[in-house]
Amino acid sequence: MAKLLYLVHRMPYPPNKGDKVRSYHLLKHLMAQGHEVFVGTFIDDPDDVQHLPALRSMCTDLCAIRLDLRIAKVSSLLALLTGEPLTLRYYASNALRAWVQRTLASQTIDATLVFSSSMAQYADIRANHHTDIHAGAASSVPLLVDLVDVDSAKWTVYAQRHAWPMSWLYRREGERLLAYERAVVARAQRSFLVTDNEVALFNRLAPECAGRVDALCNGVDAEFFMPQPGLASPYAPGEQAVVFTGAMDYWPNIDAVTWFVHDMLPALRQRWPGLRLHIVGRSPAAAVRALAGEAVAVSGTVPDVRPYLQHAAVVVAPLRLARGVQNKVLEAMAMGRPVVAARSCADAIGACDGADLHAAESADDYVAAITRVLAEPAHAGVVGAAGRQFVLAHYGWAARLAGLDRHLAVPGGRAGAGVRGVDQRLAGAAPGSA
């Protein structure tokens, strides 16, 4: 088995938001294959510090750098002077760079696996004449990069939805980050994105990289996310709960619930006065908290998201700014609940509109689909059951991540460190999605 350097922009435990779900299961998969994994990462949430022992038990060695968000934001602005993407400066750390160099000097590292392009700066990527990355010794080590999504495209979309000067700043970030992503993929042995659609998008934006990127799709732990009779309902008797789950300091999620409350909820409440939107997820921003009232409940962090999903009348994902496979959608489907999601999300996972879930684009589409689910309980039950069967058939994590394994084969490799992983249920994590 191999010795692997795994560089992750956000601590991959607990798996309580979208990117952490993916990075956690990737780490768990690597350890299950017997690899020795040396993890370098950042702590951007003080609540995650308590989970360091659990994460440390999952890997061979761990370097977790606390990230002060205010300092990181100010530091990122230095990129305006150098021409770099702001994202790289945001995640720049001399302490992490030193740990990487020590690890490469003391261990025979067989491959470096980068999660998110921002961490490629620690693998000696020279993106363009503006960007000089200093990790040095990592340059001779084979590099695999999980881009997850085409982040540069996300910033470009943000630019279209904001006024100047933020529109200029976001557009600049999209351009600079795309140049960096192209250089990262050109340097890497192999790169990955979460869906075939994201691969196609990147190939259009970076045609010289065609054939260098594979789809490595997300999965879901369907044994954990499954209907359980013993889960008590968190809702008031007689309440029709419409549920949205996710990290609520994430702009695409903020946009989604704000749009739903302003453009869909009034029409739904006219027919069903007892209907209430439950926004379930960590760190609700001020704009989200301001939505709370008689028709909207904002929970903040919950110890377990499953009761909120299991007892929902319908789960919604009206995302306008996010693409790709959404863990929130997979988890709700695995819980056997009817889901009404953005058509782009439904297309990304390959689910059948009207059978496995309902897809929507406009506010009227969402109102019509939710109306059908609420008005036809038998149909809702059929869609929920079909959604779970779809997840079981197509989205197990082991099968989804197997595409990575052939790139980690080490001829005549050493015996690995064995599996020392911990299960999220045993460590008291609160799984959820972004």
Short mmCIF file of C-alpha atoms in Angstrom, two decimals:
data_model
loop_
_atom_site.label_atom_id
_atom_site.label_comp_id
_atom_site.label_asym_id
_atom_site.label_seq_id
_atom_site.Cartn_x
_atom_site.Cartn_y
_atom_site.Cartn_z
CA MET A 1 0.00 0.00 0.00
CA ALA A 2 1.00 3.63 -0.35
CA LYS A 3 2.07 6.47 1.87
CA LEU A 4 -0.11 9.42 0.94
CA LEU A 5 -0.01 13.13 1.70
CA TYR A 6 -3.63 14.35 1.89
CA LEU A 7 -4.07 18.13 1.84
CA VAL A 8 -7.58 19.42 2.61
CA HIS A 9 -8.69 23.04 2.83
CA ARG A 10 -11.20 22.33 5.62
CA MET A 11 -10.89 19.77 8.42
CA PRO A 12 -12.52 16.59 7.05
CA TYR A 13 -14.31 15.76 10.30
CA PRO A 14 -17.05 15.85 11.41
CA PRO A 15 -18.85 15.31 8.08
CA ASN A 16 -21.45 18.00 8.71
CA LYS A 17 -21.40 19.97 5.46
CA GLY A 18 -21.10 19.10 1.79
CA ASP A 19 -17.36 19.33 1.12
CA LYS A 20 -16.53 17.78 4.51
CA VAL A 21 -18.81 14.83 3.77
CA ARG A 22 -16.83 14.17 0.60
CA SER A 23 -13.38 14.75 2.11
CA TYR A 24 -14.26 12.59 5.15
CA HIS A 25 -15.41 9.65 3.04
CA LEU A 26 -12.36 10.00 0.82
CA LEU A 27 -10.11 9.77 3.89
CA LYS A 28 -12.11 6.85 5.24
CA HIS A 29 -11.81 5.09 1.88
CA LEU A 30 -8.04 5.60 1.72
CA MET A 31 -7.56 4.16 5.19
CA ALA A 32 -9.86 1.24 4.40
CA GLN A 33 -7.57 0.41 1.46
CA GLY A 34 -4.67 0.13 3.91
CA HIS A 35 -2.84 3.32 2.91
CA GLU A 36 -0.88 5.39 5.40
CA VAL A 37 -2.37 8.89 5.20
CA PHE A 38 -0.66 12.07 6.39
CA VAL A 39 -3.32 14.79 6.65
CA GLY A 40 -2.64 18.52 6.43
CA THR A 41 -5.67 20.73 6.90
CA PHE A 42 -7.21 23.90 8.34
CA ILE A 43 -9.67 24.38 11.20
CA ASP A 44 -12.07 27.14 10.15
CA ASP A 45 -14.73 26.43 12.79
CA PRO A 46 -13.77 26.58 16.51
CA ASP A 47 -16.38 23.89 17.24
CA ASP A 48 -14.30 21.43 15.23
CA VAL A 49 -11.42 21.52 17.72
CA GLN A 50 -13.23 19.02 19.93
CA HIS A 51 -13.16 16.52 17.06
CA LEU A 52 -9.38 16.57 16.60
CA PRO A 53 -8.83 13.32 18.58
CA ALA A 54 -11.35 11.51 16.38
CA LEU A 55 -9.71 12.81 13.20
CA ARG A 56 -6.24 11.99 14.53
CA SER A 57 -7.33 8.37 15.08
CA MET A 58 -8.29 8.15 11.41
CA CYS A 59 -4.88 8.93 9.92
CA THR A 60 -1.17 8.23 10.31
CA ASP A 61 -0.26 11.83 11.11
CA LEU A 62 -2.19 15.08 11.32
CA CYS A 63 -1.35 18.77 11.02
CA ALA A 64 -4.42 20.95 11.65
CA ILE A 65 -3.82 24.70 11.45
CA ARG A 66 -6.35 27.05 13.04
CA LEU A 67 -7.58 29.55 10.48
CA ASP A 68 -8.57 32.98 11.78
CA LEU A 69 -11.23 33.97 9.29
CA ARG A 70 -10.79 37.71 9.78
CA ILE A 71 -7.04 37.57 9.30
CA ALA A 72 -7.45 35.22 6.33
CA LYS A 73 -9.85 37.65 4.63
CA VAL A 74 -7.50 40.58 5.12
CA SER A 75 -4.51 38.52 3.97
CA SER A 76 -6.36 37.42 0.86
CA LEU A 77 -6.59 41.05 -0.27
CA LEU A 78 -2.80 41.05 -0.74
CA ALA A 79 -3.48 39.03 -3.85
CA LEU A 80 -4.81 42.21 -5.45
CA LEU A 81 -1.22 43.46 -5.44
CA THR A 82 0.35 40.26 -6.78
CA GLY A 83 -2.23 39.14 -9.33
CA GLU A 84 -2.93 35.87 -7.51
CA PRO A 85 -6.37 34.45 -6.83
CA LEU A 86 -7.60 35.66 -3.44
CA THR A 87 -8.40 32.04 -2.56
CA LEU A 88 -4.71 31.08 -2.51
CA ARG A 89 -3.75 33.85 -0.10
CA TYR A 90 -6.75 32.98 2.08
CA TYR A 91 -5.32 29.48 2.61
CA ALA A 92 -1.64 30.43 2.72
CA SER A 93 0.19 29.18 5.84
CA ASN A 94 3.91 29.01 6.57
CA ALA A 95 3.19 26.52 9.36
CA LEU A 96 1.43 24.09 7.04
CA ARG A 97 4.10 24.54 4.39
CA ALA A 98 6.78 23.68 6.95
CA TRP A 99 4.87 20.56 8.05
CA VAL A 100 4.59 19.43 4.43
CA GLN A 101 8.32 19.86 3.94
CA ARG A 102 9.11 17.94 7.14
CA THR A 103 6.77 15.12 6.13
CA LEU A 104 8.31 14.84 2.67
CA ALA A 105 11.79 14.84 4.20
CA SER A 106 11.02 12.16 6.80
CA GLN A 107 8.66 9.89 4.82
CA THR A 108 8.77 8.21 1.44
CA ILE A 109 5.56 9.73 0.17
CA ASP A 110 4.17 7.88 -2.86
CA ALA A 111 1.57 10.45 -3.90
CA THR A 112 0.05 13.76 -2.87
CA LEU A 113 -3.74 14.01 -2.93
CA VAL A 114 -5.07 17.57 -2.93
CA PHE A 115 -8.69 18.30 -2.01
CA SER A 116 -9.72 21.67 -3.53
CA SER A 117 -7.45 23.61 -5.86
CA SER A 118 -6.51 26.06 -3.10
CA MET A 119 -4.36 23.37 -1.48
CA ALA A 120 -2.32 22.69 -4.61
CA GLN A 121 -0.06 25.57 -3.57
CA TYR A 122 1.55 23.10 -1.17
CA ALA A 123 2.48 20.77 -4.03
CA ASP A 124 4.75 23.20 -5.94
CA ILE A 125 2.29 24.28 -8.62
CA ARG A 126 3.40 27.28 -10.66
CA ALA A 127 0.12 28.51 -12.08
CA ASN A 128 1.41 31.45 -14.13
CA HIS A 129 3.94 34.23 -13.92
CA HIS A 130 1.97 35.79 -11.04
CA THR A 131 1.86 32.72 -8.82
CA ASP A 132 4.95 31.27 -7.19
CA ILE A 133 4.30 28.35 -4.85
CA HIS A 134 6.97 27.43 -2.38
CA ALA A 135 6.54 23.83 -1.22
CA GLY A 136 9.50 22.76 -3.32
CA ALA A 137 10.13 19.18 -2.28
CA ALA A 138 6.61 18.09 -3.19
CA SER A 139 7.25 18.69 -6.89
CA SER A 140 8.77 15.24 -7.47
CA VAL A 141 5.83 13.42 -5.86
CA PRO A 142 2.96 12.29 -8.13
CA LEU A 143 -0.02 14.59 -7.70
CA LEU A 144 -3.75 13.79 -7.70
CA VAL A 145 -6.22 16.67 -7.38
CA ASP A 146 -9.85 16.54 -6.34
CA LEU A 147 -11.14 19.89 -7.58
CA VAL A 148 -14.64 18.84 -6.44
CA ASP A 149 -16.36 21.63 -8.42
CA VAL A 150 -15.13 24.19 -10.93
CA ASP A 151 -14.78 26.86 -8.26
CA SER A 152 -13.82 29.54 -10.76
CA ALA A 153 -17.23 29.20 -12.42
CA LYS A 154 -18.91 29.73 -9.05
CA TRP A 155 -17.18 33.10 -8.61
CA THR A 156 -18.21 34.11 -12.12
CA VAL A 157 -21.84 33.38 -11.26
CA TYR A 158 -21.50 35.39 -8.06
CA ALA A 159 -20.29 38.32 -10.15
CA GLN A 160 -23.44 38.21 -12.23
CA ARG A 161 -25.61 38.48 -9.12
CA HIS A 162 -23.83 41.33 -7.34
CA ALA A 163 -23.38 45.03 -8.01
CA TRP A 164 -20.04 46.79 -8.39
CA PRO A 165 -17.53 46.67 -6.72
CA MET A 166 -18.21 43.09 -5.60
CA SER A 167 -19.10 42.11 -9.16
CA TRP A 168 -15.63 43.22 -10.27
CA LEU A 169 -13.94 41.41 -7.39
CA TYR A 170 -15.83 38.16 -8.00
CA ARG A 171 -15.21 38.33 -11.76
CA ARG A 172 -11.51 38.86 -11.14
CA GLU A 173 -11.44 35.89 -8.79
CA GLY A 174 -13.16 33.71 -11.37
CA GLU A 175 -10.60 34.64 -14.02
CA ARG A 176 -7.53 34.25 -11.80
CA LEU A 177 -8.77 31.02 -10.25
CA LEU A 178 -9.55 29.48 -13.63
CA ALA A 179 -5.97 30.20 -14.75
CA TYR A 180 -4.73 28.49 -11.59
CA GLU A 181 -7.06 25.50 -11.99
CA ARG A 182 -5.81 25.00 -15.55
CA ALA A 183 -2.20 25.00 -14.36
CA VAL A 184 -3.01 22.58 -11.53
CA VAL A 185 -4.69 20.11 -13.87
CA ALA A 186 -1.86 20.38 -16.40
CA ARG A 187 0.66 19.54 -13.64
CA ALA A 188 -1.33 16.75 -11.96
CA GLN A 189 -1.14 13.07 -12.83
CA ARG A 190 -4.95 13.03 -12.67
CA SER A 191 -7.68 15.41 -11.53
CA PHE A 192 -11.27 14.82 -10.52
CA LEU A 193 -14.59 16.67 -10.47
CA VAL A 194 -17.82 15.63 -8.84
CA THR A 195 -19.93 15.03 -11.98
CA ASP A 196 -19.66 14.44 -15.71
CA ASN A 197 -21.32 17.84 -16.19
CA GLU A 198 -18.55 19.55 -14.21
CA VAL A 199 -15.94 17.71 -16.29
CA ALA A 200 -17.64 18.89 -19.48
CA LEU A 201 -17.75 22.46 -18.15
CA PHE A 202 -14.06 22.42 -17.26
CA ASN A 203 -13.15 20.97 -20.65
CA ARG A 204 -14.99 23.87 -22.32
CA LEU A 205 -13.17 26.40 -20.14
CA ALA A 206 -9.79 24.64 -20.43
CA PRO A 207 -9.75 22.69 -23.72
CA GLU A 208 -6.04 21.97 -23.39
CA CYS A 209 -6.87 19.84 -20.32
CA ALA A 210 -9.32 17.52 -22.09
CA GLY A 211 -8.70 13.91 -21.10
CA ARG A 212 -6.91 14.84 -17.86
CA VAL A 213 -9.99 15.06 -15.62
CA ASP A 214 -12.36 12.27 -14.51
CA ALA A 215 -15.70 12.37 -12.72
CA LEU A 216 -15.49 11.09 -9.14
CA CYS A 217 -19.07 11.33 -7.92
CA ASN A 218 -20.33 11.81 -4.39
CA GLY A 219 -22.08 9.05 -2.49
CA VAL A 220 -24.23 8.71 0.60
CA ASP A 221 -24.11 6.45 3.66
CA ALA A 222 -27.50 4.84 3.09
CA GLU A 223 -27.15 2.64 6.19
CA PHE A 224 -26.97 5.74 8.34
CA PHE A 225 -29.44 7.81 6.34
CA MET A 226 -32.35 5.40 6.38
CA PRO A 227 -35.89 5.62 7.79
CA GLN A 228 -36.06 4.49 11.41
CA PRO A 229 -39.36 4.04 13.29
CA GLY A 230 -37.83 5.23 16.58
CA LEU A 231 -36.92 8.72 15.42
CA ALA A 232 -39.26 11.17 17.15
CA SER A 233 -40.64 14.08 15.15
CA PRO A 234 -39.19 17.53 15.94
CA TYR A 235 -42.30 19.24 14.52
CA ALA A 236 -45.52 20.42 16.13
CA PRO A 237 -48.55 18.12 15.75
CA GLY A 238 -50.38 18.75 12.50
CA GLU A 239 -47.57 20.85 11.06
CA GLN A 240 -46.69 20.38 7.39
CA ALA A 241 -42.92 20.70 7.44
CA VAL A 242 -41.06 21.75 4.31
CA VAL A 243 -37.35 21.25 5.04
CA PHE A 244 -34.12 22.71 3.70
CA THR A 245 -30.83 21.41 5.13
CA GLY A 246 -27.32 22.78 4.77
CA ALA A 247 -24.60 25.05 6.11
CA MET A 248 -26.45 28.34 6.41
CA ASP A 249 -23.45 30.65 6.14
CA TYR A 250 -22.91 29.44 2.56
CA TRP A 251 -24.13 31.97 0.01
CA PRO A 252 -25.87 29.52 -2.40
CA ASN A 253 -27.88 28.17 0.54
CA ILE A 254 -28.71 31.67 1.77
CA ASP A 255 -29.89 32.60 -1.71
CA ALA A 256 -31.98 29.41 -1.94
CA VAL A 257 -33.96 29.89 1.27
CA THR A 258 -34.39 33.63 0.70
CA TRP A 259 -35.81 32.96 -2.75
CA PHE A 260 -38.10 30.25 -1.38
CA VAL A 261 -39.47 32.46 1.41
CA HIS A 262 -40.10 35.46 -0.84
CA ASP A 263 -41.31 33.79 -4.04
CA MET A 264 -42.80 30.40 -3.11
CA LEU A 265 -43.84 30.27 0.53
CA PRO A 266 -46.72 32.80 0.31
CA ALA A 267 -48.50 30.84 -2.43
CA LEU A 268 -48.05 27.57 -0.56
CA ARG A 269 -49.32 29.04 2.71
CA GLN A 270 -52.49 30.25 1.01
CA ARG A 271 -53.51 26.64 0.40
CA TRP A 272 -51.88 25.10 3.48
CA PRO A 273 -51.91 27.59 6.39
CA GLY A 274 -50.18 25.01 8.59
CA LEU A 275 -47.21 24.70 6.26
CA ARG A 276 -43.89 25.86 7.70
CA LEU A 277 -40.41 26.03 6.23
CA HIS A 278 -37.71 24.59 8.50
CA ILE A 279 -34.18 25.76 7.72
CA VAL A 280 -31.93 23.20 9.38
CA GLY A 281 -28.18 23.76 9.44
CA ARG A 282 -25.18 25.25 11.15
CA SER A 283 -24.13 28.90 11.39
CA PRO A 284 -27.21 30.68 9.99
CA ALA A 285 -26.21 34.08 8.63
CA ALA A 286 -28.02 37.23 9.70
CA ALA A 287 -30.01 37.20 6.45
CA VAL A 288 -31.23 33.68 7.29
CA ARG A 289 -32.07 34.47 10.92
CA ALA A 290 -34.10 37.45 9.69
CA LEU A 291 -36.41 35.04 7.84
CA ALA A 292 -37.57 33.38 11.08
CA GLY A 293 -41.21 33.87 12.05
CA GLU A 294 -44.57 32.16 12.09
CA ALA A 295 -44.00 30.55 8.69
CA VAL A 296 -40.24 29.94 8.98
CA ALA A 297 -38.17 28.17 11.63
CA VAL A 298 -34.39 28.53 11.72
CA SER A 299 -32.82 25.77 13.83
CA GLY A 300 -29.08 26.38 13.66
CA THR A 301 -26.93 23.34 14.45
CA VAL A 302 -28.86 20.20 15.38
CA PRO A 303 -27.41 17.03 16.97
CA ASP A 304 -28.89 14.82 14.24
CA VAL A 305 -30.45 15.95 10.96
CA ARG A 306 -32.24 12.65 10.32
CA PRO A 307 -35.42 13.31 12.37
CA TYR A 308 -35.91 16.57 10.47
CA LEU A 309 -35.66 14.71 7.18
CA GLN A 310 -37.66 11.64 8.15
CA HIS A 311 -40.69 13.61 9.37
CA ALA A 312 -40.65 16.23 6.62
CA ALA A 313 -43.65 16.41 4.32
CA VAL A 314 -41.25 17.38 1.56
CA VAL A 315 -37.56 18.32 1.33
CA VAL A 316 -36.60 21.18 -0.96
CA ALA A 317 -33.34 22.28 -2.59
CA PRO A 318 -34.13 25.43 -4.63
CA LEU A 319 -30.51 26.11 -5.47
CA ARG A 320 -29.76 28.73 -8.11
CA LEU A 321 -26.01 29.19 -7.50
CA ALA A 322 -24.79 25.65 -6.78
CA ARG A 323 -24.20 22.85 -9.26
CA GLY A 324 -23.20 19.23 -9.12
CA VAL A 325 -24.18 16.37 -6.85
CA GLN A 326 -25.69 17.81 -3.69
CA ASN A 327 -25.30 15.72 -0.55
CA LYS A 328 -28.43 17.32 0.90
CA VAL A 329 -30.46 15.84 -1.96
CA LEU A 330 -28.90 12.37 -1.69
CA GLU A 331 -29.40 12.27 2.08
CA ALA A 332 -33.07 13.24 1.83
CA MET A 333 -33.65 10.65 -0.89
CA ALA A 334 -31.88 8.01 1.22
CA MET A 335 -34.29 8.85 4.07
CA GLY A 336 -37.18 7.99 1.75
CA ARG A 337 -38.61 11.51 1.57
CA PRO A 338 -40.01 13.19 -1.53
CA VAL A 339 -37.58 15.83 -2.78
CA VAL A 340 -38.17 18.89 -4.96
CA ALA A 341 -34.78 20.12 -6.18
CA ALA A 342 -33.20 22.35 -8.78
CA ARG A 343 -33.20 20.73 -12.20
CA SER A 344 -29.43 21.14 -12.39
CA CYS A 345 -29.08 19.08 -9.19
CA ALA A 346 -31.46 16.38 -10.45
CA ASP A 347 -29.58 16.19 -13.76
CA ALA A 348 -26.23 15.95 -11.97
CA ILE A 349 -27.24 12.85 -10.02
CA GLY A 350 -29.11 11.28 -12.92
CA ALA A 351 -32.44 11.00 -11.08
CA CYS A 352 -35.67 10.73 -13.06
CA ASP A 353 -37.95 13.76 -12.75
CA GLY A 354 -41.38 12.77 -11.46
CA ALA A 355 -40.24 9.31 -10.39
CA ASP A 356 -37.15 9.51 -8.14
CA LEU A 357 -37.73 13.17 -7.22
CA HIS A 358 -39.26 16.32 -8.68
CA ALA A 359 -37.09 18.78 -10.60
CA ALA A 360 -37.91 22.50 -10.84
CA GLU A 361 -36.48 25.73 -12.20
CA SER A 362 -38.88 28.63 -11.70
CA ALA A 363 -40.73 29.56 -8.52
CA ASP A 364 -43.95 28.39 -10.17
CA ASP A 365 -42.33 25.01 -10.90
CA TYR A 366 -41.48 24.58 -7.22
CA VAL A 367 -44.96 25.57 -6.06
CA ALA A 368 -46.57 23.15 -8.52
CA ALA A 369 -44.31 20.23 -7.55
CA ILE A 370 -44.68 20.82 -3.81
CA THR A 371 -48.43 21.17 -4.24
CA ARG A 372 -48.62 17.78 -5.92
CA VAL A 373 -46.54 16.12 -3.20
CA LEU A 374 -48.66 17.59 -0.42
CA ALA A 375 -52.00 16.98 -2.15
CA GLU A 376 -51.24 13.38 -3.15
CA PRO A 377 -49.80 11.45 -0.17
CA ALA A 378 -49.75 8.19 -2.15
CA HIS A 379 -47.63 9.84 -4.86
CA ALA A 380 -45.33 11.32 -2.22
CA GLY A 381 -44.79 7.86 -0.75
CA VAL A 382 -43.99 6.34 -4.13
CA VAL A 383 -41.49 9.08 -4.98
CA GLY A 384 -39.83 8.81 -1.57
CA ALA A 385 -39.45 5.03 -1.85
CA ALA A 386 -38.15 5.29 -5.42
CA GLY A 387 -35.64 7.93 -4.37
CA ARG A 388 -34.19 5.68 -1.69
CA GLN A 389 -33.92 2.77 -4.12
CA PHE A 390 -32.16 5.04 -6.61
CA VAL A 391 -29.58 6.04 -3.99
CA LEU A 392 -29.03 2.43 -2.93
CA ALA A 393 -28.44 1.40 -6.53
CA HIS A 394 -26.15 4.23 -7.61
CA TYR A 395 -24.56 6.12 -4.72
CA GLY A 396 -22.63 3.90 -2.33
CA TRP A 397 -19.38 5.63 -1.32
CA ALA A 398 -17.12 2.61 -1.83
CA ALA A 399 -18.25 2.16 -5.44
CA ARG A 400 -18.07 5.89 -6.17
CA LEU A 401 -14.51 6.29 -4.87
CA ALA A 402 -13.13 3.12 -6.47
CA GLY A 403 -12.15 5.21 -9.51
CA LEU A 404 -9.39 6.76 -7.42
CA ASP A 405 -7.74 3.48 -6.48
CA ARG A 406 -6.03 2.66 -9.78
CA HIS A 407 -4.12 5.93 -9.59
CA LEU A 408 -2.73 4.98 -6.16
CA ALA A 409 -1.34 1.57 -7.06
CA VAL A 410 2.26 1.24 -5.89
CA PRO A 411 4.23 -1.55 -7.63
CA GLY A 412 5.75 -3.76 -4.96
CA GLY A 413 4.14 -1.51 -2.38
CA ARG A 414 4.60 -1.75 1.34
CA ALA A 415 2.05 -3.09 3.76
CA GLY A 416 -0.25 -0.31 4.80
CA ALA A 417 -0.99 1.01 8.22
CA GLY A 418 -4.34 -0.76 8.31
CA VAL A 419 -7.72 0.71 9.03
CA ARG A 420 -7.87 2.97 12.04
CA GLY A 421 -10.96 4.87 10.99
CA VAL A 422 -13.79 5.85 13.27
CA ASP A 423 -17.40 5.83 12.23
CA GLN A 424 -19.22 9.17 12.32
CA ARG A 425 -22.00 7.63 14.40
CA LEU A 426 -19.63 6.39 17.09
CA ALA A 427 -17.81 9.71 17.34
CA GLY A 428 -21.00 11.66 17.94
CA ALA A 429 -20.89 13.64 14.71
CA ALA A 430 -23.95 15.39 13.36
CA PRO A 431 -23.95 14.48 9.65
CA GLY A 432 -25.43 16.99 7.28
CA SER A 433 -24.93 18.64 3.93
CA ALA A 434 -23.95 21.94 2.47
#
